[in-house]
mmCIF file of C-alpha atoms in Angstrom:
data_model
loop_
_atom_site.group_PDB
_atom_site.id
_atom_site.type_symbol
_atom_site.label_atom_id
_atom_site.label_comp_id
_atom_site.label_asym_id
_atom_site.label_seq_id
_atom_site.Cartn_x
_atom_site.Cartn_y
_atom_site.Cartn_z
ATOM 1 C CA UNK M 1 -58.353 -28.014 -219.817
ATOM 2 C CA UNK M 2 -60.209 -30.302 -222.164
ATOM 3 C CA UNK M 3 -60.792 -33.862 -220.987
ATOM 4 C CA UNK M 4 -57.960 -36.290 -221.675
ATOM 5 C CA UNK M 5 -59.000 -39.228 -223.857
ATOM 6 C CA UNK M 6 -55.889 -41.404 -223.970
ATOM 7 C CA UNK M 7 -53.506 -40.243 -221.263
ATOM 8 C CA UNK M 8 -50.675 -42.041 -219.560
ATOM 9 C CA UNK M 9 -50.703 -42.330 -215.779
ATOM 10 C CA UNK M 10 -47.711 -41.102 -213.818
ATOM 11 C CA UNK M 11 -47.477 -43.045 -210.559
ATOM 12 C CA UNK M 12 -45.226 -41.500 -207.902
ATOM 13 C CA UNK M 13 -44.195 -42.753 -204.471
ATOM 14 C CA UNK M 14 -46.818 -40.768 -202.542
ATOM 15 C CA UNK M 15 -49.674 -42.901 -203.920
ATOM 16 C CA UNK M 16 -48.960 -46.577 -204.554
ATOM 17 C CA UNK M 17 -52.474 -47.908 -204.105
ATOM 18 C CA UNK M 18 -54.374 -50.051 -206.606
ATOM 19 C CA UNK M 19 -57.144 -47.558 -205.846
ATOM 20 C CA UNK M 20 -54.997 -44.763 -207.247
ATOM 21 C CA UNK M 21 -57.426 -42.104 -208.495
ATOM 22 C CA UNK M 22 -55.827 -42.005 -211.948
ATOM 23 C CA UNK M 23 -55.937 -45.806 -212.331
ATOM 24 C CA UNK M 24 -59.620 -45.711 -211.374
ATOM 25 C CA UNK M 25 -60.391 -42.784 -213.666
ATOM 26 C CA UNK M 26 -58.526 -44.292 -216.640
ATOM 27 C CA UNK M 27 -58.622 -48.073 -216.289
ATOM 28 C CA UNK M 28 -56.196 -49.743 -218.651
ATOM 29 C CA UNK M 29 -54.234 -46.578 -219.378
ATOM 30 C CA UNK M 30 -50.472 -47.147 -219.635
ATOM 31 C CA UNK M 31 -48.870 -46.260 -216.302
ATOM 32 C CA UNK M 32 -45.295 -45.432 -215.403
ATOM 33 C CA UNK M 33 -43.234 -45.146 -212.223
ATOM 34 C CA UNK M 34 -39.809 -43.508 -212.425
ATOM 35 C CA UNK M 35 -37.066 -43.898 -209.802
ATOM 36 C CA UNK M 36 -35.935 -40.358 -209.157
ATOM 37 C CA UNK M 37 -32.173 -40.879 -209.338
ATOM 38 C CA UNK M 38 -31.323 -37.414 -208.030
ATOM 39 C CA UNK M 39 -33.650 -37.804 -205.049
ATOM 40 C CA UNK M 40 -32.379 -41.285 -204.161
ATOM 41 C CA UNK M 41 -28.882 -39.883 -204.174
ATOM 42 C CA UNK M 42 -29.540 -36.658 -202.267
ATOM 43 C CA UNK M 43 -31.527 -38.453 -199.540
ATOM 44 C CA UNK M 44 -29.049 -41.376 -199.518
ATOM 45 C CA UNK M 45 -31.964 -43.810 -199.589
ATOM 46 C CA UNK M 46 -30.941 -47.283 -198.422
ATOM 47 C CA UNK M 47 -31.719 -50.544 -200.192
ATOM 48 C CA UNK M 48 -34.505 -51.678 -197.851
ATOM 49 C CA UNK M 49 -36.613 -48.649 -198.769
ATOM 50 C CA UNK M 50 -36.178 -49.430 -202.466
ATOM 51 C CA UNK M 51 -37.135 -53.074 -201.911
ATOM 52 C CA UNK M 52 -40.288 -52.041 -200.038
ATOM 53 C CA UNK M 53 -41.337 -49.635 -202.775
ATOM 54 C CA UNK M 54 -40.537 -52.141 -205.511
ATOM 55 C CA UNK M 55 -42.790 -54.697 -203.844
ATOM 56 C CA UNK M 56 -45.545 -52.087 -203.820
ATOM 57 C CA UNK M 57 -44.975 -51.426 -207.529
ATOM 58 C CA UNK M 58 -45.091 -55.114 -208.427
ATOM 59 C CA UNK M 59 -48.750 -55.161 -207.330
ATOM 60 C CA UNK M 60 -49.610 -52.271 -209.661
ATOM 61 C CA UNK M 61 -50.104 -52.325 -213.462
ATOM 62 C CA UNK M 62 -47.134 -50.075 -214.029
ATOM 63 C CA UNK M 63 -43.949 -49.887 -216.087
ATOM 64 C CA UNK M 64 -40.858 -49.092 -214.000
ATOM 65 C CA UNK M 65 -37.983 -46.914 -215.193
ATOM 66 C CA UNK M 66 -35.275 -44.735 -213.668
ATOM 67 C CA UNK M 67 -33.654 -41.408 -214.315
ATOM 68 C CA UNK M 68 -34.993 -37.873 -214.631
ATOM 69 C CA UNK M 69 -38.667 -38.175 -213.736
ATOM 70 C CA UNK M 70 -40.144 -35.473 -215.954
ATOM 71 C CA UNK M 71 -38.048 -36.522 -218.969
ATOM 72 C CA UNK M 72 -39.010 -40.176 -218.534
ATOM 73 C CA UNK M 73 -42.714 -39.418 -218.121
ATOM 74 C CA UNK M 74 -42.696 -37.219 -221.217
ATOM 75 C CA UNK M 75 -40.821 -39.858 -223.235
ATOM 76 C CA UNK M 76 -43.336 -42.488 -222.106
ATOM 77 C CA UNK M 77 -46.221 -40.236 -223.122
ATOM 78 C CA UNK M 78 -44.663 -39.814 -226.565
ATOM 79 C CA UNK M 79 -44.114 -43.553 -226.997
ATOM 80 C CA UNK M 80 -47.731 -44.184 -226.090
ATOM 81 C CA UNK M 81 -48.963 -41.329 -228.305
ATOM 82 C CA UNK M 82 -50.825 -40.027 -225.292
ATOM 83 C CA UNK M 83 -52.783 -36.793 -225.252
ATOM 84 C CA UNK M 84 -51.658 -35.976 -221.726
ATOM 85 C CA UNK M 85 -50.548 -37.190 -218.336
ATOM 86 C CA UNK M 86 -52.668 -37.952 -215.251
ATOM 87 C CA UNK M 87 -51.338 -38.259 -211.737
ATOM 88 C CA UNK M 88 -52.321 -37.853 -208.081
ATOM 89 C CA UNK M 89 -51.733 -34.815 -205.898
ATOM 90 C CA UNK M 90 -48.876 -34.495 -203.419
ATOM 91 C CA UNK M 91 -47.786 -31.678 -201.100
ATOM 92 C CA UNK M 92 -44.093 -32.196 -201.861
ATOM 93 C CA UNK M 93 -42.249 -29.322 -203.528
ATOM 94 C CA UNK M 94 -40.371 -31.807 -205.686
ATOM 95 C CA UNK M 95 -43.699 -33.076 -207.022
ATOM 96 C CA UNK M 96 -44.609 -29.470 -207.842
ATOM 97 C CA UNK M 97 -41.337 -28.934 -209.714
ATOM 98 C CA UNK M 98 -41.626 -32.164 -211.725
ATOM 99 C CA UNK M 99 -45.285 -31.452 -212.463
ATOM 100 C CA UNK M 100 -44.381 -28.018 -213.796
ATOM 101 C CA UNK M 101 -41.780 -29.551 -216.121
ATOM 102 C CA UNK M 102 -44.319 -32.051 -217.438
ATOM 103 C CA UNK M 103 -47.101 -29.476 -217.747
ATOM 104 C CA UNK M 104 -44.825 -27.236 -219.822
ATOM 105 C CA UNK M 105 -44.784 -29.952 -222.505
ATOM 106 C CA UNK M 106 -48.032 -31.870 -222.179
ATOM 107 C CA UNK M 107 -51.478 -31.427 -220.637
ATOM 108 C CA UNK M 108 -51.251 -32.622 -217.016
ATOM 109 C CA UNK M 109 -54.236 -33.535 -214.878
ATOM 110 C CA UNK M 110 -53.636 -33.850 -211.129
ATOM 111 C CA UNK M 111 -56.353 -35.799 -209.328
ATOM 112 C CA UNK M 112 -56.950 -35.342 -205.585
ATOM 113 C CA UNK M 113 -56.588 -38.263 -203.218
ATOM 114 C CA UNK M 114 -59.365 -38.805 -200.715
ATOM 115 C CA UNK M 115 -58.743 -36.434 -197.791
ATOM 116 C CA UNK M 116 -58.446 -37.615 -194.187
ATOM 117 C CA UNK M 117 -61.498 -35.492 -193.355
ATOM 118 C CA UNK M 118 -63.655 -33.148 -195.425
ATOM 119 C CA UNK M 119 -62.953 -29.690 -194.043
ATOM 120 C CA UNK M 120 -63.885 -26.534 -195.890
ATOM 121 C CA UNK M 121 -62.734 -24.027 -193.315
ATOM 122 C CA UNK M 122 -59.243 -22.568 -193.237
ATOM 123 C CA UNK M 123 -57.203 -24.420 -190.611
ATOM 124 C CA UNK M 124 -54.833 -22.887 -188.071
ATOM 125 C CA UNK M 125 -51.661 -24.951 -188.507
ATOM 126 C CA UNK M 126 -49.478 -23.180 -185.927
ATOM 127 C CA UNK M 127 -49.792 -26.122 -183.521
ATOM 128 C CA UNK M 128 -51.362 -29.562 -183.794
ATOM 129 C CA UNK M 129 -53.767 -28.913 -180.896
ATOM 130 C CA UNK M 130 -55.489 -26.096 -182.760
ATOM 131 C CA UNK M 131 -55.774 -28.144 -185.944
ATOM 132 C CA UNK M 132 -57.150 -31.127 -183.991
ATOM 133 C CA UNK M 133 -59.787 -29.028 -182.230
ATOM 134 C CA UNK M 134 -61.044 -27.987 -185.657
ATOM 135 C CA UNK M 135 -61.158 -31.473 -187.226
ATOM 136 C CA UNK M 136 -61.811 -33.828 -184.295
ATOM 137 C CA UNK M 137 -65.586 -34.105 -184.582
ATOM 138 C CA UNK M 138 -65.375 -34.755 -188.326
ATOM 139 C CA UNK M 139 -62.566 -37.271 -187.870
ATOM 140 C CA UNK M 140 -64.533 -39.247 -185.283
ATOM 141 C CA UNK M 141 -67.809 -39.016 -187.218
ATOM 142 C CA UNK M 142 -69.352 -37.279 -184.218
ATOM 143 C CA UNK M 143 -69.980 -34.025 -186.044
ATOM 144 C CA UNK M 144 -73.713 -33.346 -185.632
ATOM 145 C CA UNK M 145 -74.479 -33.393 -189.361
ATOM 146 C CA UNK M 146 -72.509 -36.559 -190.070
ATOM 147 C CA UNK M 147 -74.024 -39.976 -190.191
ATOM 148 C CA UNK M 148 -71.870 -42.675 -188.770
ATOM 149 C CA UNK H 1 -39.245 -52.577 -223.848
ATOM 150 C CA UNK H 2 -35.556 -52.655 -222.940
ATOM 151 C CA UNK H 3 -35.556 -49.517 -220.809
ATOM 152 C CA UNK H 4 -38.179 -50.920 -218.458
ATOM 153 C CA UNK H 5 -36.929 -52.402 -215.219
ATOM 154 C CA UNK H 6 -37.760 -56.024 -214.479
ATOM 155 C CA UNK H 7 -41.081 -57.131 -213.032
ATOM 156 C CA UNK H 8 -40.626 -60.893 -213.008
ATOM 157 C CA UNK H 9 -38.850 -62.422 -210.040
ATOM 158 C CA UNK H 10 -38.884 -65.999 -208.814
ATOM 159 C CA UNK H 11 -38.753 -64.895 -205.196
ATOM 160 C CA UNK H 12 -37.787 -62.075 -202.890
ATOM 161 C CA UNK H 13 -34.118 -63.047 -202.843
ATOM 162 C CA UNK H 14 -33.965 -62.623 -206.614
ATOM 163 C CA UNK H 15 -35.670 -59.229 -206.362
ATOM 164 C CA UNK H 16 -33.257 -58.082 -203.667
ATOM 165 C CA UNK H 17 -30.214 -59.221 -205.655
ATOM 166 C CA UNK H 18 -31.487 -57.396 -208.736
ATOM 167 C CA UNK H 19 -32.106 -54.179 -206.829
ATOM 168 C CA UNK H 20 -28.755 -54.319 -205.039
ATOM 169 C CA UNK H 21 -27.081 -54.538 -208.451
ATOM 170 C CA UNK H 22 -29.249 -51.792 -209.944
ATOM 171 C CA UNK H 23 -28.835 -49.420 -206.986
ATOM 172 C CA UNK H 24 -25.309 -49.996 -205.647
ATOM 173 C CA UNK H 25 -25.212 -46.666 -203.784
ATOM 174 C CA UNK H 26 -28.345 -47.632 -201.852
ATOM 175 C CA UNK H 27 -26.874 -51.030 -201.029
ATOM 176 C CA UNK H 28 -23.689 -49.297 -199.883
ATOM 177 C CA UNK H 29 -25.707 -47.195 -197.405
ATOM 178 C CA UNK H 30 -26.997 -50.444 -195.981
ATOM 179 C CA UNK H 31 -27.624 -53.759 -197.698
ATOM 180 C CA UNK H 32 -30.103 -54.790 -195.002
ATOM 181 C CA UNK H 33 -33.619 -55.701 -196.124
ATOM 182 C CA UNK H 34 -36.651 -55.368 -193.889
ATOM 183 C CA UNK H 35 -38.927 -58.234 -192.969
ATOM 184 C CA UNK H 36 -41.772 -55.834 -193.757
ATOM 185 C CA UNK H 37 -43.130 -56.512 -197.242
ATOM 186 C CA UNK H 38 -44.340 -53.813 -199.546
ATOM 187 C CA UNK H 39 -47.701 -53.915 -201.286
ATOM 188 C CA UNK H 40 -51.398 -53.630 -200.771
ATOM 189 C CA UNK H 41 -51.919 -57.253 -199.724
ATOM 190 C CA UNK H 42 -49.527 -56.881 -196.795
ATOM 191 C CA UNK H 43 -51.116 -53.554 -195.897
ATOM 192 C CA UNK H 44 -54.636 -54.985 -195.887
ATOM 193 C CA UNK H 45 -53.574 -57.885 -193.684
ATOM 194 C CA UNK H 46 -52.307 -55.395 -191.103
ATOM 195 C CA UNK H 47 -55.369 -53.203 -191.499
ATOM 196 C CA UNK H 48 -57.764 -56.026 -190.665
ATOM 197 C CA UNK H 49 -55.749 -56.687 -187.488
ATOM 198 C CA UNK H 50 -55.902 -53.207 -185.959
ATOM 199 C CA UNK H 51 -57.197 -52.957 -182.393
ATOM 200 C CA UNK H 52 -57.942 -49.269 -181.814
ATOM 201 C CA UNK H 53 -59.024 -49.589 -178.178
ATOM 202 C CA UNK H 54 -55.990 -51.686 -177.258
ATOM 203 C CA UNK H 55 -53.843 -49.296 -179.242
ATOM 204 C CA UNK H 56 -55.125 -46.449 -177.081
ATOM 205 C CA UNK H 57 -54.185 -48.143 -173.818
ATOM 206 C CA UNK H 58 -50.891 -49.795 -174.855
ATOM 207 C CA UNK H 59 -49.369 -47.777 -177.695
ATOM 208 C CA UNK H 60 -46.625 -46.164 -175.589
ATOM 209 C CA UNK H 61 -45.186 -49.556 -174.705
ATOM 210 C CA UNK H 62 -42.690 -51.023 -177.152
ATOM 211 C CA UNK H 63 -44.727 -54.235 -177.164
ATOM 212 C CA UNK H 64 -48.063 -52.402 -177.362
ATOM 213 C CA UNK H 65 -50.763 -52.932 -179.972
ATOM 214 C CA UNK H 66 -49.386 -50.526 -182.565
ATOM 215 C CA UNK H 67 -50.583 -50.907 -186.145
ATOM 216 C CA UNK H 68 -47.321 -51.002 -188.178
ATOM 217 C CA UNK H 69 -49.243 -49.200 -190.947
ATOM 218 C CA UNK H 70 -46.929 -46.199 -191.210
ATOM 219 C CA UNK H 71 -44.917 -47.263 -194.264
ATOM 220 C CA UNK H 72 -48.106 -48.052 -196.183
ATOM 221 C CA UNK H 73 -49.655 -44.729 -195.196
ATOM 222 C CA UNK H 74 -46.536 -42.794 -196.112
ATOM 223 C CA UNK H 75 -46.531 -44.204 -199.630
ATOM 224 C CA UNK H 76 -50.268 -44.046 -200.147
ATOM 225 C CA UNK H 77 -50.721 -47.814 -200.324
ATOM 226 C CA UNK H 78 -53.447 -47.097 -197.779
ATOM 227 C CA UNK H 79 -55.087 -43.709 -197.390
ATOM 228 C CA UNK H 80 -55.632 -41.979 -194.072
ATOM 229 C CA UNK H 81 -59.332 -41.914 -194.891
ATOM 230 C CA UNK H 82 -59.630 -45.676 -195.245
ATOM 231 C CA UNK H 83 -57.655 -46.367 -192.077
ATOM 232 C CA UNK H 84 -59.858 -43.854 -190.238
ATOM 233 C CA UNK H 85 -62.970 -45.682 -191.447
ATOM 234 C CA UNK H 86 -61.490 -49.056 -190.513
ATOM 235 C CA UNK H 87 -60.704 -47.781 -187.010
ATOM 236 C CA UNK H 88 -64.277 -46.563 -186.539
ATOM 237 C CA UNK H 89 -65.652 -49.869 -187.830
ATOM 238 C CA UNK H 90 -63.426 -51.868 -185.497
ATOM 239 C CA UNK H 91 -64.940 -50.390 -182.341
ATOM 240 C CA UNK H 92 -68.510 -49.868 -181.259
ATOM 241 C CA UNK H 93 -67.990 -46.316 -180.003
ATOM 242 C CA UNK H 94 -65.975 -43.603 -181.808
ATOM 243 C CA UNK H 95 -64.307 -42.691 -178.500
ATOM 244 C CA UNK H 96 -62.549 -46.073 -178.489
ATOM 245 C CA UNK H 97 -60.965 -45.288 -181.843
ATOM 246 C CA UNK H 98 -60.200 -41.672 -180.974
ATOM 247 C CA UNK H 99 -56.551 -42.119 -179.996
ATOM 248 C CA UNK H 100 -55.634 -44.008 -183.144
ATOM 249 C CA UNK H 101 -57.504 -41.504 -185.285
ATOM 250 C CA UNK H 102 -55.782 -38.585 -183.588
ATOM 251 C CA UNK H 103 -52.442 -40.193 -184.430
ATOM 252 C CA UNK H 104 -53.569 -40.480 -188.065
ATOM 253 C CA UNK H 105 -54.415 -36.804 -187.761
ATOM 254 C CA UNK H 106 -50.776 -36.043 -186.935
ATOM 255 C CA UNK H 107 -49.828 -37.281 -190.388
ATOM 256 C CA UNK H 108 -52.577 -35.222 -192.004
ATOM 257 C CA UNK H 109 -51.381 -32.205 -190.006
ATOM 258 C CA UNK H 110 -47.736 -32.614 -191.060
ATOM 259 C CA UNK H 111 -48.811 -32.984 -194.692
ATOM 260 C CA UNK H 112 -50.855 -29.794 -194.480
ATOM 261 C CA UNK H 113 -47.919 -27.929 -192.964
ATOM 262 C CA UNK H 114 -45.691 -29.346 -195.735
ATOM 263 C CA UNK H 115 -48.063 -28.006 -198.370
ATOM 264 C CA UNK H 116 -47.602 -24.537 -196.884
ATOM 265 C CA UNK H 117 -43.881 -24.417 -196.056
ATOM 266 C CA UNK H 118 -42.402 -26.875 -198.581
ATOM 267 C CA UNK H 119 -38.639 -27.182 -198.217
ATOM 268 C CA UNK H 120 -38.942 -24.982 -195.113
ATOM 269 C CA UNK H 121 -39.318 -28.300 -193.258
ATOM 270 C CA UNK H 122 -35.495 -28.431 -193.360
ATOM 271 C CA UNK H 123 -35.118 -25.115 -191.544
ATOM 272 C CA UNK H 124 -35.685 -24.402 -187.873
ATOM 273 C CA UNK H 125 -39.298 -23.265 -187.714
ATOM 274 C CA UNK H 126 -38.559 -21.343 -184.526
ATOM 275 C CA UNK H 127 -35.514 -20.864 -182.272
ATOM 276 C CA UNK H 128 -34.552 -23.704 -179.944
ATOM 277 C CA UNK H 129 -36.140 -23.265 -176.502
ATOM 278 C CA UNK H 130 -33.227 -24.998 -174.818
ATOM 279 C CA UNK H 131 -31.306 -21.890 -173.836
ATOM 280 C CA UNK H 132 -28.796 -22.714 -176.590
ATOM 281 C CA UNK H 133 -28.214 -21.079 -179.935
ATOM 282 C CA UNK H 134 -28.623 -23.167 -183.103
ATOM 283 C CA UNK H 135 -24.854 -22.833 -183.602
ATOM 284 C CA UNK H 136 -24.286 -24.847 -180.412
ATOM 285 C CA UNK H 137 -25.516 -27.994 -182.170
ATOM 286 C CA UNK H 138 -23.133 -30.143 -184.248
ATOM 287 C CA UNK H 139 -24.003 -30.564 -187.909
ATOM 288 C CA UNK H 140 -22.964 -34.200 -188.296
ATOM 289 C CA UNK H 141 -24.351 -37.307 -186.662
ATOM 290 C CA UNK H 142 -21.674 -38.833 -184.393
ATOM 291 C CA UNK H 143 -20.312 -42.086 -185.808
ATOM 292 C CA UNK H 144 -20.961 -44.058 -182.626
ATOM 293 C CA UNK H 145 -24.679 -43.311 -182.837
ATOM 294 C CA UNK H 146 -24.909 -44.344 -186.495
ATOM 295 C CA UNK H 147 -22.914 -47.505 -185.817
ATOM 296 C CA UNK H 148 -24.812 -48.388 -182.647
ATOM 297 C CA UNK H 149 -21.666 -48.368 -180.526
ATOM 298 C CA UNK H 150 -22.387 -45.757 -177.856
ATOM 299 C CA UNK H 151 -22.372 -48.442 -175.185
ATOM 300 C CA UNK H 152 -25.906 -47.506 -174.125
ATOM 301 C CA UNK H 153 -27.926 -50.678 -174.666
ATOM 302 C CA UNK H 154 -31.165 -48.842 -175.468
ATOM 303 C CA UNK H 155 -29.693 -46.311 -177.882
ATOM 304 C CA UNK H 156 -27.575 -48.916 -179.666
ATOM 305 C CA UNK H 157 -30.552 -51.247 -180.027
ATOM 306 C CA UNK H 158 -32.674 -48.454 -181.505
ATOM 307 C CA UNK H 159 -29.901 -47.520 -183.913
ATOM 308 C CA UNK H 160 -29.502 -51.089 -185.117
ATOM 309 C CA UNK H 161 -33.243 -51.598 -185.439
ATOM 310 C CA UNK H 162 -33.467 -48.488 -187.592
ATOM 311 C CA UNK H 163 -30.684 -49.606 -189.914
ATOM 312 C CA UNK H 164 -31.576 -53.302 -190.024
ATOM 313 C CA UNK H 165 -35.372 -53.160 -190.202
ATOM 314 C CA UNK H 166 -36.280 -49.654 -191.354
ATOM 315 C CA UNK H 167 -38.818 -49.491 -188.549
ATOM 316 C CA UNK H 168 -38.877 -48.120 -185.014
ATOM 317 C CA UNK H 169 -41.674 -47.793 -182.507
ATOM 318 C CA UNK H 170 -42.692 -44.151 -182.169
ATOM 319 C CA UNK H 171 -41.620 -43.958 -178.544
ATOM 320 C CA UNK H 172 -38.178 -45.298 -179.442
ATOM 321 C CA UNK H 173 -37.922 -42.665 -182.174
ATOM 322 C CA UNK H 174 -38.622 -39.967 -179.601
ATOM 323 C CA UNK H 175 -36.062 -41.326 -177.132
ATOM 324 C CA UNK H 176 -33.411 -41.671 -179.822
ATOM 325 C CA UNK H 177 -34.121 -38.214 -181.255
ATOM 326 C CA UNK H 178 -33.987 -36.630 -177.786
ATOM 327 C CA UNK H 179 -30.676 -38.375 -177.119
ATOM 328 C CA UNK H 180 -29.202 -37.142 -180.402
ATOM 329 C CA UNK H 181 -30.345 -33.534 -180.021
ATOM 330 C CA UNK H 182 -30.283 -32.901 -176.280
ATOM 331 C CA UNK H 183 -27.692 -35.271 -174.811
ATOM 332 C CA UNK H 184 -25.277 -35.109 -177.755
ATOM 333 C CA UNK H 185 -26.151 -31.588 -178.915
ATOM 334 C CA UNK H 186 -26.491 -32.525 -182.556
ATOM 335 C CA UNK H 187 -28.676 -30.471 -184.894
ATOM 336 C CA UNK H 188 -31.973 -32.225 -185.544
ATOM 337 C CA UNK H 189 -31.345 -32.072 -189.297
ATOM 338 C CA UNK H 190 -28.489 -34.579 -188.974
ATOM 339 C CA UNK H 191 -30.749 -37.026 -187.194
ATOM 340 C CA UNK H 192 -33.600 -36.404 -189.610
ATOM 341 C CA UNK H 193 -31.395 -37.213 -192.610
ATOM 342 C CA UNK H 194 -30.275 -40.444 -190.937
ATOM 343 C CA UNK H 195 -33.878 -41.523 -190.331
ATOM 344 C CA UNK H 196 -34.889 -40.740 -193.931
ATOM 345 C CA UNK H 197 -32.100 -42.944 -195.239
ATOM 346 C CA UNK H 198 -33.491 -45.921 -193.386
ATOM 347 C CA UNK H 199 -37.132 -45.637 -192.316
ATOM 348 C CA UNK H 200 -39.549 -47.439 -194.635
ATOM 349 C CA UNK H 201 -42.082 -44.807 -193.620
ATOM 350 C CA UNK H 202 -39.549 -41.980 -194.016
ATOM 351 C CA UNK H 203 -41.589 -38.965 -195.007
ATOM 352 C CA UNK H 204 -39.811 -35.609 -195.138
ATOM 353 C CA UNK H 205 -42.670 -33.747 -193.498
ATOM 354 C CA UNK H 206 -43.624 -36.184 -190.722
ATOM 355 C CA UNK H 207 -40.005 -37.009 -190.019
ATOM 356 C CA UNK H 208 -38.487 -33.541 -190.019
ATOM 357 C CA UNK H 209 -41.319 -31.837 -188.199
ATOM 358 C CA UNK H 210 -41.346 -34.559 -185.537
ATOM 359 C CA UNK H 211 -37.598 -34.035 -185.067
ATOM 360 C CA UNK H 212 -38.300 -30.318 -184.753
ATOM 361 C CA UNK H 213 -40.960 -31.106 -182.167
ATOM 362 C CA UNK H 214 -38.392 -33.008 -180.087
ATOM 363 C CA UNK H 215 -35.737 -30.328 -180.622
ATOM 364 C CA UNK H 216 -38.176 -27.530 -179.633
ATOM 365 C CA UNK H 217 -37.870 -25.652 -182.931
ATOM 366 C CA UNK H 218 -41.527 -26.549 -183.592
ATOM 367 C CA UNK H 219 -42.869 -26.765 -180.049
ATOM 368 C CA UNK H 220 -42.863 -24.767 -176.857
ATOM 369 C CA UNK H 221 -40.406 -26.977 -174.969
ATOM 370 C CA UNK H 222 -37.764 -29.589 -175.734
ATOM 371 C CA UNK H 223 -38.821 -33.219 -175.333
ATOM 372 C CA UNK H 224 -36.725 -35.183 -172.860
ATOM 373 C CA UNK H 225 -37.162 -38.485 -171.083
ATOM 374 C CA UNK H 226 -35.475 -40.221 -168.182
ATOM 375 C CA UNK H 227 -34.549 -43.787 -167.353
ATOM 376 C CA UNK H 228 -37.697 -44.394 -165.351
ATOM 377 C CA UNK H 229 -39.784 -43.511 -168.395
ATOM 378 C CA UNK H 230 -37.727 -45.595 -170.825
ATOM 379 C CA UNK H 231 -37.495 -48.537 -168.455
ATOM 380 C CA UNK H 232 -41.240 -48.561 -167.887
ATOM 381 C CA UNK H 233 -42.290 -48.439 -171.529
ATOM 382 C CA UNK H 234 -39.582 -50.828 -172.722
ATOM 383 C CA UNK H 235 -40.285 -53.355 -169.994
ATOM 384 C CA UNK H 236 -36.717 -52.869 -168.764
ATOM 385 C CA UNK H 237 -35.285 -55.039 -171.541
ATOM 386 C CA UNK H 238 -32.390 -52.701 -172.305
ATOM 387 C CA UNK H 239 -31.464 -51.534 -168.819
ATOM 388 C CA UNK H 240 -31.075 -55.054 -167.390
ATOM 389 C CA UNK H 241 -28.135 -55.906 -169.621
ATOM 390 C CA UNK H 242 -26.768 -52.419 -170.244
ATOM 391 C CA UNK H 243 -23.017 -52.144 -169.643
ATOM 392 C CA UNK H 244 -23.580 -48.531 -168.580
ATOM 393 C CA UNK H 245 -26.524 -49.236 -166.270
ATOM 394 C CA UNK H 246 -24.625 -47.811 -163.306
ATOM 395 C CA UNK H 247 -23.536 -44.722 -165.260
ATOM 396 C CA UNK H 248 -26.782 -44.176 -167.118
ATOM 397 C CA UNK H 249 -27.037 -40.603 -168.433
ATOM 398 C CA UNK H 250 -30.829 -40.885 -168.292
ATOM 399 C CA UNK H 251 -31.035 -42.057 -164.671
ATOM 400 C CA UNK H 252 -31.979 -38.689 -163.192
ATOM 401 C CA UNK H 253 -34.942 -36.653 -162.158
ATOM 402 C CA UNK H 254 -36.427 -34.302 -164.718
ATOM 403 C CA UNK H 255 -35.234 -31.402 -162.613
ATOM 404 C CA UNK H 256 -31.655 -32.670 -162.700
ATOM 405 C CA UNK H 257 -31.823 -33.334 -166.442
ATOM 406 C CA UNK H 258 -33.203 -29.879 -166.949
ATOM 407 C CA UNK H 259 -30.244 -28.323 -165.169
ATOM 408 C CA UNK H 260 -27.742 -30.525 -166.961
ATOM 409 C CA UNK H 261 -29.075 -30.390 -170.508
ATOM 410 C CA UNK H 262 -30.436 -26.847 -170.617
ATOM 411 C CA UNK H 263 -28.079 -24.790 -168.509
ATOM 412 C CA UNK H 264 -29.536 -21.614 -169.946
ATOM 413 C CA UNK H 265 -32.541 -22.504 -167.859
ATOM 414 C CA UNK H 266 -35.016 -21.583 -170.547
ATOM 415 C CA UNK H 267 -37.879 -24.023 -170.056
ATOM 416 C CA UNK H 268 -39.395 -24.736 -166.705
ATOM 417 C CA UNK H 269 -39.088 -28.286 -165.452
ATOM 418 C CA UNK H 270 -42.352 -30.065 -166.058
ATOM 419 C CA UNK H 271 -43.537 -33.611 -166.256
ATOM 420 C CA UNK H 272 -42.502 -35.246 -169.513
ATOM 421 C CA UNK H 273 -44.668 -34.725 -172.514
ATOM 422 C CA UNK H 274 -45.083 -37.212 -175.271
ATOM 423 C CA UNK H 275 -46.042 -36.567 -178.827
ATOM 424 C CA UNK H 276 -48.412 -39.479 -178.669
#
């Protein structure tokens, strides 16, 4: 994909940091958060969770809307005459579905968030103990090649 | 732009009133608001206060030196990587930060599993190892648990803390989940949905897979506790005033609980395990 020049940033609830990779990569780009009405309803999210998230959003340079996430992000991109959408990665299947809807209409760039540890090898996820044996030295900075 | 939601509020009360009006269904679930504030500033204040070595020695106690960072981690206000670095910086030797970092690793692990199985987090990963079929577990959360009216002082206090504050200590989560699944024979999914409604750190992967760990559908054995364990790590604050203290369903040896809760006799009686 060619580099985006004037994208909008789609902020979702898995990355509400001022150090959001898309906000750092595109400082000043218009950013949007959308309350996912269907998700709030299906998970029966209570008010205190919304208040917490709203307080997080109020510290970010972001417009806040509600409704169908993909439709709202695409409408925002059109309003801003953007050449694409930038966001941060998430493992959630709902993120994948919304991303696919956006990507069908506009170029979408998904930036990685900094991983817990840098691990290249394939991890055995059958049980935590096996995963931890593989990452422990890296996580504690005691891996021989790491500098503390 | 008219379709944008408001960003200007005189104070928190005004914000809460606005959101209650905008999201009436959420307010109907529970209109309670947590004392925990959202945002990076609040997160950083907690991050500078972490005590990894004290965390390691006291974290199982309800009044232990836990970090309260979970809601900020769940929503990416802080990253696991930056909390890991802060933990290493806070102590002179990595070993002193190891326990806290291994607990951060649990979140990383659940997220990695989530990336592989997606909505499979809602399904039993494996059969229950309780000697009972999945069909033996009720699908709905009993009303007395949700309302905090079981009569058990500990369970009712945990239930109310969940609904009122959106936060529970990890040990309390494990006790409450074990009560729901093993004492009341309720499917873990019902409990998991209840937690996601209320927990500020409610993450589908961490939450559901931890419930499955307690239930034994993602572990080798069911997690259970007894009164001695709960009394020790809670400082006895619930048991002292519990109206059911003389009929406590937890006041038994692990062998007796094993026989009572898992009559199929599947798992061998062993000392209690804790996720943390």
